[in-house]
Amino acid sequence: MSKNLSRRTFLGAAGAGMMAVGLAACSSGGGSGSASGSSAASGGAGDGKVYWLNFKPELDEAAQSLAAKYTEETGVPVKVVTAASGTYQQTLIAEMDKSEAPTLFIIGNAAGVKEWGDYAMDLKGTAIEAELTTDAYNLYDAAGKLVSMGYCYECYGIVANPDLIEKAGHKMDEIKDFESLKAVAEDIHARAGELGFDAFVATDMDDSSSWRVTGHLANLEYYYEEQDSGAFDENTSEITGKYLPNYKNIYDLMINNSLVEPTALATGGHDPSTQFTKGEAAFFLTGSWDYAALSEAQPNVQMIPYYCGVEGEDKAGLNCGTENCWAVNANAPEADQQATIDFMVWLVSNADASAALVEQLGILPYKNAAPSTNGFLNNAADYSDKGCYVMDWATNYQPNVDQYRAALVSALNAYNSDQSDANWDAVKTAFVDGWATQWAAANK
Amino acid sequence: MVTKNSVRTATRRWSPLFLGPVVAAFIIGFVWPFLQGIYLSFCNFKTTSNAEFIGLGNYAEAFADASFQHSFWYTAATAVVSLVLINVLAFLIAYMLTQSIKGSNIFRTVFFMPNLIGGIVLGYIWSMIFDGILAAYNTSILLNTTYGFWGLIILMCWQQIGYMMIIYIAGLQAVPEDMLEAAKIDGAGKWQTLIKVVIPNVMPAITICMFLSLTNGFKLFDPNLALTGGLPFIIQPDGSTINTTEMMALNIYNTFYTAGAASRGVAQAKAVLFFILVAGLGLSQLAYTRKREVQQ
């Protein structure tokens, strides 16, 4: 999931500082509390310790309690600090400078590998690597070092509410490609007054929501380009934008068949997630991390692929990938590295621990982990079983991701207020030329 | 017997104990980070403890950066316009409230209160107010540079006028009664009294207010971040952007945090340039206005 550095989340930054202090206080308190236990049990545990800098705020509670449990069981002190939403980068820069730097941290995408790869040890041949079921979510650097490994994966696409679609006189099976999606969405929008709900929720362009289109939806363009010219990696210095018209198809459909007028999207504040759970609209762009919240209110929710009008898209599946990849600090003492890897193995193989993680993360790609409970990830698996292609997260290779996306937001804002060709050309410039410019800036 | 000398010796002996903590805190919290910041502006770095010296390259890049140049002119315009508006309005309100108006204490409190609200909160509140109005015209403060500029000016006035007003009120109350009375007896009108007697006497307050509002204008960060965050951008043909409502502090922040690790040294160089600019401007303005103060 995208973590934009943003003016909205800057609000959280002050809170982040306080939270970090609070958490540090908690965990050091816990540490000293367990110090006596640790000295008693330290016989087999060695003297390593673990400091996990966690990047998912929603995982914090589970992570803290798992850390405490692990310390109780093994005597190894584990400290967990969670960066507040959108402030991971700042927190990591600050924490990595300290003498007690994180031993376990997150390198989630190509930009992260470029920036923090030197700080990560090679995980090849470690005990945690042996636990993996797939190599698909691992990140390597140019030299082939296994920099970080996925500890969960996610999928995104268009979440649909089958109950509303049926109420409008359509069936989920009808939606097989862009044409059919468009027909259903436009029909619902045209009759919104009579039905009492609309097709799409608001596509807000403030920082709490713009990543849905500047990050996730953009993936369809990158993915189909990959099919033409090979998979993206950190050396993908430019893109062609060949499938941008397909992006525009679905983007136009979304903003013009929505609860909210396109001109009102720039400042945001419409809370699309609540619009969806309240049953005000049938379609919503989001991902598997929202399953618990959405299915509680709308139990039959399903996720469908980004249908955008490319050839053969009846075989499209969901966008699967992750930015949740664990890296182990290369500069940490060996004992700490070993303790960290032991802790990771315990997290993904212990029945209770992995079940607690699965509840928060959806699925763990490890041999002995608890099975998934997430409906959207099960949708993704169903598509794969039917022989549909998985769309990988080429989005992760967006260069200087925050600046690249900020430019897109600005261009899309202008387009939303006036859907002219000139304004779309600016979107195209930000999308295609922006990629090359930001890549050059990041690789100078 | 306590002599002058023994007091002096004791002071000398014990002064490090009393000065020490403050000096240490000042060095740890200000001098050292400041010097390290200057050093880092000549370096290429990801984390501050792991920097590689590269000379003046960062400065060359900072000067060549079109978005930084734009942010300089935008900041200068904002600072000058806000300086004039804030001081004129603050002085007028202070002048009115020092005449005997009923309830002037309540007014003073009310005008001062916006200053107690933080910049981020103000930014969001005002963005809601502006967009509430602009939505009726199918636009937004995020879509138009002019709206963004005047929006920020309105916000700054709203926030700072009350504060400057308090300083002006203090200055106005310190104008000697006998001078005013002498002017009256000599037949000076209200206008002449204001120009020839009152203003020269409140020059110290004007100095301090101009100094404060100029540096406030240049250093402005959080309302800028919260109100527009630099939007709208001009998308240049090569895909790079000029963030049209981005002030210098925000430009430095964005360079440091969003332009990737390769740009952190450049951001640091921009920050050093920014310091020199603000310090230089502030000091020269202070020196200039000081000359015009009258000694009472």
XYZ file of C-alpha atoms in Angstrom:
740
model
C 0.000 0.000 0.000
C 1.253 3.368 -0.851
C 2.658 5.483 1.897
C 2.861 8.917 0.463
C 4.823 11.522 2.213
C 2.290 14.216 2.270
C 1.019 17.390 3.703
C -2.018 15.633 5.133
C 0.045 13.000 6.839
C 2.422 15.645 8.056
C -0.230 16.238 10.682
C 0.639 12.806 11.887
C 4.317 13.633 12.057
C 4.060 15.431 15.366
C 1.974 12.576 16.621
C 4.524 10.198 15.181
C 7.295 11.671 17.241
C 5.220 11.406 20.355
C 4.105 7.915 19.482
C 7.649 6.808 18.829
C 8.716 8.210 22.172
C 5.763 6.549 23.816
C 6.443 3.224 22.159
C 10.117 3.429 22.921
C 9.228 4.079 26.522
C 6.828 1.141 26.492
C 9.231 -1.234 24.941
C 12.197 -0.179 27.007
C 9.951 -0.588 30.014
C 9.059 -4.013 28.757
C 12.687 -4.702 28.079
C 13.788 -3.901 31.578
C 10.829 -5.831 32.902
C 11.927 -8.888 31.060
C 15.595 -8.317 31.712
C 15.473 -10.506 34.787
C 13.689 -13.170 32.787
C 16.175 -12.832 30.024
C 19.158 -13.318 32.285
C 17.500 -16.425 33.677
C 16.681 -17.836 30.276
C 19.651 -16.524 28.374
C 21.448 -19.869 28.481
C 20.416 -20.960 24.997
C 19.272 -17.658 23.594
C 22.645 -16.058 23.083
C 22.820 -12.331 23.769
C 21.307 -11.020 20.568
C 18.410 -8.632 20.580
C 15.820 -7.600 18.050
C 14.648 -4.119 17.103
C 11.833 -4.228 14.559
C 10.977 -0.932 12.881
C 7.476 -1.687 11.666
C 5.902 0.192 8.782
C 2.253 -0.829 9.013
C 0.402 1.071 11.736
C -2.429 -1.474 11.633
C 0.047 -4.196 12.570
C 1.384 -2.373 15.599
C -0.828 -3.905 18.241
C -0.278 -7.463 17.060
C 3.445 -6.865 16.641
C 3.813 -5.485 20.153
C 2.029 -8.422 21.730
C 3.920 -10.963 19.618
C 7.193 -9.335 20.613
C 6.264 -9.566 24.289
C 5.246 -13.172 23.848
C 8.495 -14.052 22.107
C 10.522 -12.424 24.855
C 8.545 -14.388 27.403
C 9.154 -17.667 25.597
C 12.798 -17.257 24.699
C 14.177 -14.440 26.805
C 15.366 -12.549 23.737
C 14.480 -8.866 24.052
C 12.399 -7.615 21.139
C 11.633 -3.956 20.662
C 8.977 -2.898 18.168
C 8.606 0.673 17.024
C 5.936 1.593 14.512
C 6.286 4.668 12.334
C 3.076 6.652 12.077
C 1.236 6.420 8.790
C 3.215 8.080 6.034
C 6.291 8.836 8.131
C 8.241 5.606 7.709
C 10.933 7.219 5.594
C 11.650 9.972 8.114
C 11.602 7.532 11.008
C 13.967 5.160 9.221
C 16.446 7.936 8.404
C 16.491 8.984 12.041
C 16.619 5.495 13.538
C 19.344 4.186 11.229
C 21.641 6.897 12.503
C 21.430 5.716 16.075
C 23.843 3.343 17.733
C 20.914 1.033 18.531
C 19.630 0.929 14.955
C 16.761 -1.319 13.874
C 17.848 -4.880 13.173
C 14.664 -5.637 11.246
C 13.240 -3.022 8.922
C 11.338 -2.646 5.682
C 12.691 -2.273 2.155
C 9.538 -2.375 0.105
C 10.379 -1.384 -3.453
C 13.091 -0.677 -5.965
C 13.650 2.850 -4.661
C 14.106 1.377 -1.204
C 16.639 -1.135 -2.509
C 18.580 1.687 -4.115
C 18.533 3.769 -0.985
C 18.852 1.195 1.783
C 20.297 -1.854 -0.011
C 23.741 -1.202 1.494
C 22.235 -1.439 4.931
C 20.676 -4.861 4.320
C 22.421 -8.202 4.749
C 22.112 -10.901 2.097
C 19.288 -13.157 3.216
C 20.225 -15.929 0.809
C 20.815 -19.212 2.579
C 19.337 -18.078 5.876
C 16.827 -20.079 7.881
C 14.059 -17.647 7.022
C 14.650 -18.060 3.303
C 14.127 -21.803 3.702
C 10.636 -21.109 5.026
C 9.434 -19.223 1.937
C 6.908 -20.771 -0.425
C 7.646 -18.398 -3.291
C 10.369 -16.133 -4.561
C 7.803 -13.841 -6.189
C 7.781 -11.193 -3.460
C 11.518 -10.940 -2.820
C 13.673 -7.970 -3.767
C 17.185 -8.317 -5.118
C 19.764 -5.645 -5.854
C 21.698 -5.352 -9.108
C 24.397 -7.692 -7.821
C 21.837 -10.384 -7.014
C 21.871 -9.917 -3.244
C 18.593 -10.939 -1.588
C 17.959 -7.574 0.039
C 14.511 -8.137 1.461
C 11.780 -10.743 1.421
C 8.033 -10.408 1.338
C 6.381 -11.348 4.610
C 2.907 -10.955 3.239
C 1.377 -9.945 -0.032
C -1.626 -7.994 -1.001
C -3.842 -7.631 -3.987
C -5.753 -4.711 -5.360
C -8.374 -4.139 -7.990
C -11.937 -2.882 -8.127
C -13.988 -3.868 -5.125
C -17.606 -4.456 -6.084
C -20.698 -4.824 -3.957
C -22.702 -7.690 -5.559
C -25.803 -6.894 -3.488
C -26.101 -3.420 -4.992
C -25.298 -4.650 -8.481
C -28.099 -7.183 -8.238
C -30.423 -4.570 -6.848
C -29.770 -2.587 -9.993
C -30.821 -5.584 -12.065
C -27.349 -6.791 -13.072
C -25.225 -9.789 -12.195
C -21.573 -10.012 -11.200
C -21.045 -12.552 -13.989
C -22.001 -9.901 -16.518
C -18.828 -7.976 -15.799
C -16.142 -9.638 -17.889
C -14.315 -6.774 -19.543
C -14.287 -2.999 -19.811
C -17.343 -2.775 -22.062
C -19.499 -4.741 -19.642
C -18.130 -2.884 -16.618
C -18.861 0.395 -18.363
C -22.412 -0.671 -19.242
C -23.183 -1.626 -15.639
C -21.546 1.455 -14.129
C -23.198 3.898 -16.507
C -26.573 2.277 -16.024
C -26.291 2.527 -12.255
C -25.115 6.141 -12.445
C -27.969 7.085 -14.763
C -30.508 5.638 -12.343
C -28.710 6.695 -9.159
C -31.610 8.842 -7.999
C -34.095 6.025 -8.305
C -31.772 3.306 -6.929
C -30.513 5.296 -3.961
C -26.870 4.501 -4.695
C -24.309 5.352 -7.348
C -21.697 3.460 -9.340
C -18.342 4.677 -8.007
C -17.363 6.209 -4.673
C -15.474 9.521 -4.760
C -11.995 9.289 -6.288
C -10.547 11.827 -3.861
C -7.249 13.395 -4.897
C -6.003 14.388 -1.455
C -3.131 12.409 -0.016
C -5.343 10.003 1.870
C -6.752 8.641 -1.365
C -4.850 9.799 -4.464
C -2.559 6.739 -4.370
C -5.524 4.701 -5.569
C -5.118 6.236 -8.998
C -1.536 7.547 -9.079
C -0.137 4.305 -7.707
C -2.484 1.397 -8.027
C -4.584 2.166 -11.078
C -1.426 3.260 -12.892
C -0.207 -0.299 -12.489
C -2.425 -1.477 -15.334
C -0.556 0.770 -17.745
C 2.835 -0.447 -16.501
C 1.732 -4.069 -16.455
C 0.607 -4.145 -20.081
C 3.777 -2.313 -21.102
C 5.724 -5.034 -19.338
C 3.972 -7.621 -21.499
C 5.297 -5.848 -24.585
C 8.818 -5.026 -23.504
C 9.736 -7.193 -20.544
C 9.400 -6.827 -16.812
C 10.244 -3.514 -15.172
C 13.108 -3.330 -12.741
C 15.135 -0.578 -11.120
C 16.845 0.056 -14.459
C 13.589 0.878 -16.228
C 14.556 4.434 -17.055
C 11.626 5.306 -19.277
C 8.188 4.138 -20.284
C 6.166 4.635 -23.447
C 2.684 5.294 -22.099
C 1.237 3.082 -24.811
C -1.609 1.900 -22.605
C -2.407 5.307 -21.153
C -5.641 5.436 -23.207
C -6.731 2.320 -21.299
C -5.925 4.034 -18.041
C -7.990 6.963 -19.242
C -10.926 4.655 -20.062
C -11.308 3.472 -16.541
C -10.349 6.810 -14.993
C -13.022 8.646 -16.963
C -15.568 5.972 -16.111
C -14.759 6.384 -12.439
C -14.867 10.134 -12.110
C -17.898 10.623 -14.351
C -20.094 7.934 -12.808
C -19.535 8.780 -9.197
C -21.320 10.088 -6.142
C -19.205 13.225 -6.342
C -18.658 15.667 -9.191
C -15.121 15.477 -10.626
C -14.574 19.174 -9.910
C -14.957 18.530 -6.171
C -12.255 15.881 -5.892
C -9.126 18.022 -5.490
C -9.435 18.750 -1.777
C -10.958 15.376 -0.984
C -12.605 14.722 2.342
C -15.389 12.504 0.988
C -14.185 9.404 2.813
C -14.698 6.866 -0.002
C -14.319 3.909 2.328
C -17.314 4.989 4.385
C -19.305 5.724 1.242
C -18.730 2.130 0.233
C -19.472 0.500 3.579
C -22.667 2.525 3.887
C -23.794 1.139 0.558
C -23.820 4.499 -1.203
C -21.913 3.192 -4.211
C -21.189 -0.157 -5.833
C -17.540 0.180 -6.877
C -14.427 1.213 -4.970
C -10.740 1.049 -5.856
C -8.880 -0.539 -2.999
C -6.978 -3.614 -1.880
C -6.975 -6.686 0.301
C -5.934 -4.758 3.427
C -9.429 -3.268 3.493
C -11.179 -6.650 3.466
C -11.908 -6.859 7.184
C -13.358 -3.352 7.344
C -15.408 -3.655 4.159
C -16.718 -7.196 4.643
C -17.960 -6.357 8.112
C -20.466 -3.924 6.622
C -20.925 -5.508 3.184
C -20.367 -9.247 3.682
C -20.531 -10.216 -0.011
C -17.844 -7.860 -1.332
C -15.754 -9.178 -4.190
C -12.732 -7.899 -6.010
C -12.592 -7.766 -9.797
C -9.658 -6.898 -12.076
C -8.902 -3.521 -13.599
C -10.855 -3.948 -16.822
C -9.643 -1.201 -19.099
C -10.260 -2.294 -22.674
C -7.066 -4.112 -23.639
C -7.244 -7.181 -25.796
C -7.711 -10.491 -24.006
C -8.585 -8.885 -20.712
C -11.286 -11.442 -19.953
C -8.251 -13.405 -18.728
C -7.123 -10.625 -16.386
C -6.624 -11.330 -12.704
C -5.926 -9.114 -9.727
C -2.821 -7.035 -9.033
C -0.775 -9.025 -6.543
C 2.411 -7.928 -4.890
C 3.766 -6.360 -1.771
C 5.695 -3.494 -0.316
C 6.001 -5.382 2.945
C 9.466 -6.861 2.741
C 11.701 -7.573 5.672
C 15.347 -6.623 5.545
C 17.933 -7.389 8.223
C 20.441 -4.699 9.129
C 23.854 -5.556 7.693
C 25.592 -3.321 10.231
C 24.057 -4.975 13.283
C 26.225 -7.280 15.413
C 26.109 -10.893 14.272
C 24.325 -12.023 17.421
C 21.569 -9.495 16.767
C 21.253 -10.600 13.146
C 20.911 -14.209 14.246
C 18.381 -13.285 16.940
C 16.431 -11.318 14.350
C 16.323 -14.191 11.888
C 15.258 -16.582 14.661
C 12.483 -14.174 15.553
C 11.355 -13.942 11.926
C 11.249 -17.728 11.620
C 9.213 -17.917 14.806
C 6.762 -15.291 13.507
C 6.000 -17.193 10.309
C 6.105 -20.735 11.634
C 4.682 -20.650 15.167
C 0.982 -21.522 14.897
C -0.325 -18.759 17.166
C 2.084 -16.096 15.976
C 1.445 -16.697 12.280
C -2.314 -16.826 12.900
C -2.120 -13.420 14.586
C -0.146 -12.035 11.642
C -2.486 -13.564 9.067
C -5.394 -11.881 10.783
C -3.730 -8.501 10.168
C -1.863 -9.172 6.938
C -4.131 -11.577 5.063
C -1.610 -14.132 3.980
C 1.971 -15.158 4.688
C 3.934 -16.799 1.881
C 5.680 -19.232 4.234
C 5.452 -23.022 4.447
C 4.291 -23.388 8.006
C 2.152 -20.267 8.334
C -1.556 -20.240 9.166
C -3.903 -20.220 6.123
C -5.442 -17.036 4.737
C -8.763 -15.667 5.899
C -8.956 -12.785 3.457
C -11.769 -12.874 0.897
C -10.013 -10.635 -1.621
C -6.856 -12.748 -1.542
C -9.069 -15.771 -2.044
C -10.600 -13.967 -5.065
C -7.051 -13.508 -6.374
C -6.363 -17.214 -5.927
C -9.631 -18.076 -7.697
C -8.654 -15.990 -10.721
C -5.283 -17.724 -10.836
C -6.985 -21.128 -10.596
C -9.143 -20.203 -13.572
C -6.000 -19.553 -15.576
C -6.151 -15.759 -15.435
C -2.910 -13.804 -15.393
C -1.703 -12.136 -12.196
C -0.780 -8.497 -12.709
C 2.448 -7.910 -10.810
C 3.183 -4.629 -9.064
C 5.208 -2.762 -11.654
C 4.089 0.331 -9.726
C 6.812 -0.458 -7.208
C 9.353 0.755 -9.743
C 7.958 4.298 -9.950
C 11.106 6.430 -9.610
C 11.174 9.036 -6.814
C 7.697 7.835 -6.122
C 6.489 10.764 -3.999
C 7.448 13.457 -6.474
C 6.300 11.420 -9.453
C 2.878 10.898 -7.928
C 2.583 14.489 -6.694
C 2.990 15.705 -10.279
C 0.327 13.264 -11.427
C -2.030 14.499 -8.728
C -1.587 18.069 -9.877
C -2.167 17.159 -13.521
C -5.202 15.018 -12.717
C -6.649 17.815 -10.580
C -6.530 20.114 -13.579
C -8.079 17.406 -15.762
C -10.858 16.770 -13.244
C -11.823 20.416 -13.295
C -11.836 20.539 -17.083
C -11.677 17.288 -19.036
C -9.968 18.764 -22.075
C -7.366 17.174 -24.334
C -4.815 19.780 -23.327
C -5.243 18.856 -19.704
C -4.938 15.175 -20.513
C -1.709 15.920 -22.374
C -0.321 17.321 -19.123
C -1.316 14.090 -17.393
C 0.509 12.205 -20.115
C 3.602 14.370 -19.681
C 3.613 13.787 -15.932
C 3.000 10.064 -16.445
C 5.526 9.322 -19.184
C 8.134 12.104 -19.199
C 7.897 12.441 -15.447
C 9.037 8.843 -15.167
C 12.210 9.493 -17.168
C 12.971 12.752 -15.354
C 12.500 11.289 -11.905
C 14.462 8.196 -12.825
C 17.353 10.372 -13.928
C 17.140 12.414 -10.733
C 17.135 9.311 -8.574
C 20.027 7.719 -10.425
C 22.419 10.626 -10.855
C 35.420 40.107 55.110
C 33.696 40.232 51.775
C 35.605 42.429 49.369
C 34.787 43.308 45.854
C 37.711 41.158 44.793
C 36.574 38.058 46.577
C 33.116 38.367 45.030
C 34.721 38.645 41.641
C 36.909 35.605 42.292
C 33.922 33.599 43.487
C 31.956 34.611 40.421
C 34.794 33.599 38.211
C 35.218 30.306 39.993
C 31.560 29.334 40.016
C 30.383 30.807 36.773
C 31.048 27.629 34.735
C 28.670 25.756 37.039
C 25.833 28.146 36.279
C 26.647 28.875 32.674
C 27.682 25.333 31.861
C 24.304 23.648 31.428
C 22.979 26.420 29.229
C 26.108 26.584 27.117
C 26.171 22.802 26.808
C 22.526 22.685 25.795
C 23.097 25.472 23.295
C 26.074 23.687 21.793
C 24.352 20.289 21.674
C 21.021 21.585 20.472
C 22.095 24.391 18.175
C 25.777 25.037 17.450
C 26.807 21.471 16.725
C 23.829 20.539 14.497
C 24.237 23.862 12.712
C 27.901 23.245 11.956
C 27.179 19.670 10.955
C 24.394 20.940 8.699
C 26.838 23.250 6.935
C 29.307 20.385 6.543
C 26.599 18.098 5.142
C 25.732 20.667 2.491
C 29.075 19.780 0.889
C 28.353 16.063 1.075
C 26.436 13.297 -0.569
C 24.601 11.386 2.155
C 21.792 9.018 2.999
C 22.101 9.118 6.750
C 23.885 11.987 8.448
C 26.529 9.767 10.007
C 27.553 8.298 6.673
C 28.420 11.261 4.443
C 30.817 11.565 1.549
C 32.436 14.934 0.844
C 31.826 16.149 -2.709
C 32.622 19.854 -2.597
C 30.393 22.505 -4.144
C 28.299 20.227 -6.378
C 25.224 20.516 -4.197
C 25.305 24.311 -4.396
C 25.616 24.248 -8.165
C 22.583 22.003 -8.366
C 20.613 24.114 -5.926
C 21.224 27.246 -7.993
C 20.304 25.456 -11.204
C 17.036 24.124 -9.804
C 14.149 25.966 -11.473
C 11.717 25.033 -8.734
C 14.040 26.532 -6.111
C 14.338 29.769 -8.062
C 10.587 29.908 -8.393
C 10.148 29.300 -4.689
C 12.543 32.189 -3.960
C 10.525 34.714 -5.946
C 7.281 33.346 -4.623
C 8.572 33.575 -1.068
C 9.852 37.105 -1.629
C 6.480 38.201 -3.021
C 4.606 36.585 -0.156
C 6.917 38.090 2.435
C 6.739 41.618 1.027
C 2.972 41.666 0.522
C 2.313 40.151 3.923
C 4.812 42.498 5.574
C 2.983 45.552 4.269
C -0.535 44.295 4.904
C 0.134 42.874 8.346
C 1.885 45.983 9.621
C -0.528 48.511 8.170
C -3.563 46.648 9.440
C -2.009 45.831 12.810
C -1.059 49.480 13.315
C -4.523 50.703 12.338
C -6.241 48.282 14.702
C -3.803 49.145 17.491
C -4.422 52.858 16.879
C -8.176 52.361 17.021
C -8.007 50.268 20.153
C -5.866 52.812 21.997
C -8.519 55.487 21.437
C -11.106 55.137 24.149
C -13.459 52.628 22.580
C -15.899 50.683 24.693
C -14.835 47.064 25.114
C -11.368 47.592 23.639
C -9.957 44.883 25.938
C -12.345 42.320 24.496
C -11.364 43.362 20.978
C -7.672 43.052 21.820
C -8.226 39.521 23.108
C -10.285 38.545 20.091
C -7.739 39.894 17.618
C -4.910 38.173 19.441
C -6.530 34.765 19.628
C -5.830 33.478 16.070
C -2.149 33.690 16.927
C -2.622 30.920 19.461
C -3.661 28.381 16.817
C -0.950 26.308 15.177
C -0.068 26.828 11.523
C -1.043 23.332 10.354
C -4.472 23.581 11.925
C -4.948 27.057 10.474
C -3.946 25.769 7.059
C -6.567 23.039 7.066
C -9.275 25.258 8.499
C -8.653 27.920 5.876
C -8.429 25.391 3.062
C -11.918 24.251 4.063
C -13.189 27.819 4.190
C -11.696 28.757 0.821
C -12.833 25.569 -0.849
C -16.285 25.950 0.659
C -16.534 29.214 -1.230
C -14.631 28.246 -4.383
C -16.591 25.004 -4.812
C -19.577 27.137 -5.775
C -17.514 28.322 -8.764
C -16.346 24.794 -9.634
C -12.768 25.455 -8.653
C -10.495 24.973 -5.702
C -7.594 26.709 -4.025
C -5.507 23.764 -5.234
C -6.212 24.555 -8.873
C -5.215 28.185 -9.146
C -1.925 29.814 -8.188
C -3.503 33.224 -7.632
C -6.043 31.843 -5.202
C -3.243 29.959 -3.477
C -1.195 33.144 -3.100
C -3.946 35.343 -1.731
C -5.244 32.508 0.399
C -1.898 32.296 2.108
C -1.745 36.074 2.529
C -5.186 36.104 4.146
C -4.153 33.291 6.437
C -0.933 35.039 7.459
C -2.739 38.308 8.120
C -5.361 36.554 10.164
C -2.707 34.795 12.202
C -0.180 37.564 12.734
C -2.079 40.839 12.859
C -3.176 40.226 16.435
C 0.366 39.604 17.585
C 1.786 42.698 15.929
C -1.172 44.674 17.230
C -0.171 43.899 20.815
C 3.341 45.216 20.155
C 1.970 48.371 18.519
C -0.437 48.950 21.407
C 2.476 48.798 23.837
C 4.353 51.271 21.657
C 1.394 53.638 21.347
C 0.767 53.634 25.064
C 4.385 54.623 25.653
C 4.099 57.842 23.616
C 4.629 60.592 26.219
C 1.418 62.462 27.110
C 3.260 65.789 27.308
C 4.400 65.545 23.711
C 0.842 64.896 22.565
C -0.408 67.750 24.679
C 2.304 70.092 23.351
C 1.329 69.158 19.807
C -2.293 69.881 20.585
C -1.467 73.278 22.083
C 0.691 74.098 19.062
C -2.388 73.453 16.954
C -1.402 70.191 15.275
C -4.266 68.290 13.700
C -4.945 64.582 14.241
C -3.090 63.641 11.069
C -0.075 65.828 11.857
C 0.068 64.432 15.383
C 0.055 60.897 14.014
C 2.770 61.507 11.421
C 5.024 63.901 13.292
C 4.669 62.755 16.894
C 3.167 59.299 17.237
C 4.937 57.382 14.490
C 8.483 58.587 15.309
C 7.812 57.591 18.882
C 6.576 54.107 18.057
C 9.473 53.494 15.671
C 10.983 50.859 18.013
C 7.726 48.893 17.801
C 7.653 49.326 14.031
C 11.238 48.049 13.856
C 10.484 44.937 15.792
C 7.218 44.250 13.969
C 8.749 44.678 10.525
C 11.625 42.453 11.524
C 9.270 39.793 12.857
C 6.885 39.813 9.928
C 9.644 39.806 7.331
C 11.420 36.816 8.834
C 8.089 35.119 9.566
C 7.186 35.566 5.928
C 10.430 34.075 4.689
C 10.467 31.188 7.117
C 6.809 30.297 6.654
C 6.363 26.551 6.433
C 3.433 24.828 8.086
C 0.525 26.957 6.794
C 2.054 26.609 3.319
C 2.218 22.828 3.674
C -1.306 22.531 5.010
C -3.046 25.074 2.794
C -1.842 24.137 -0.699
C 1.258 21.981 -0.313
C 2.659 23.660 -3.409
C -0.297 22.782 -5.678
C -0.980 23.447 -8.499
C 2.195 22.361 -10.297
C 3.326 23.458 -13.701
C 4.151 20.256 -15.560
C 7.145 21.112 -17.700
C 7.698 19.398 -21.058
C 10.320 17.083 -19.598
C 7.893 15.954 -16.900
C 9.556 17.827 -14.049
C 7.401 20.203 -12.068
C 7.400 23.701 -10.698
C 5.254 23.767 -7.612
C 3.690 27.160 -8.040
C 2.687 27.875 -4.447
C 5.690 26.297 -2.799
C 7.737 28.560 -0.530
C 11.428 28.071 0.146
C 11.106 26.134 3.380
C 8.654 23.701 1.822
C 10.857 23.389 -1.254
C 13.767 22.400 0.987
C 11.597 19.933 2.867
C 10.311 18.350 -0.341
C 13.805 18.147 -1.785
C 15.039 16.406 1.324
C 12.224 13.936 1.819
C 10.578 13.290 -1.533
C 13.266 13.796 -4.162
C 15.172 10.657 -3.201
C 18.407 10.057 -1.360
C 20.472 11.548 -4.176
C 18.998 14.980 -3.405
C 19.536 15.217 0.340
C 22.826 17.046 -0.008
C 21.166 19.487 -2.401
C 18.405 20.089 0.126
C 21.057 20.753 2.755
C 22.800 23.232 0.474
C 19.473 24.983 -0.147
C 18.952 25.155 3.618
C 22.322 26.857 4.126
C 21.540 29.371 1.367
C 18.162 29.921 2.968
C 19.788 30.627 6.329
C 22.196 33.153 4.844
C 19.324 34.876 3.059
C 17.023 35.113 6.061
C 19.782 36.138 8.457
C 21.143 38.715 6.024
C 17.747 40.212 5.273
C 16.728 40.340 8.893
C 19.937 41.982 10.066
C 20.103 44.580 7.324
C 16.486 45.509 7.822
C 17.064 45.817 11.557
C 20.063 48.055 10.989
C 18.155 50.266 8.546
C 15.113 50.782 10.742
C 17.202 51.332 13.880
C 18.616 54.496 12.346
C 15.170 56.046 12.187
C 14.268 55.552 15.816
C 14.143 58.626 18.042
C 15.664 58.554 21.466
C 13.181 59.609 24.101
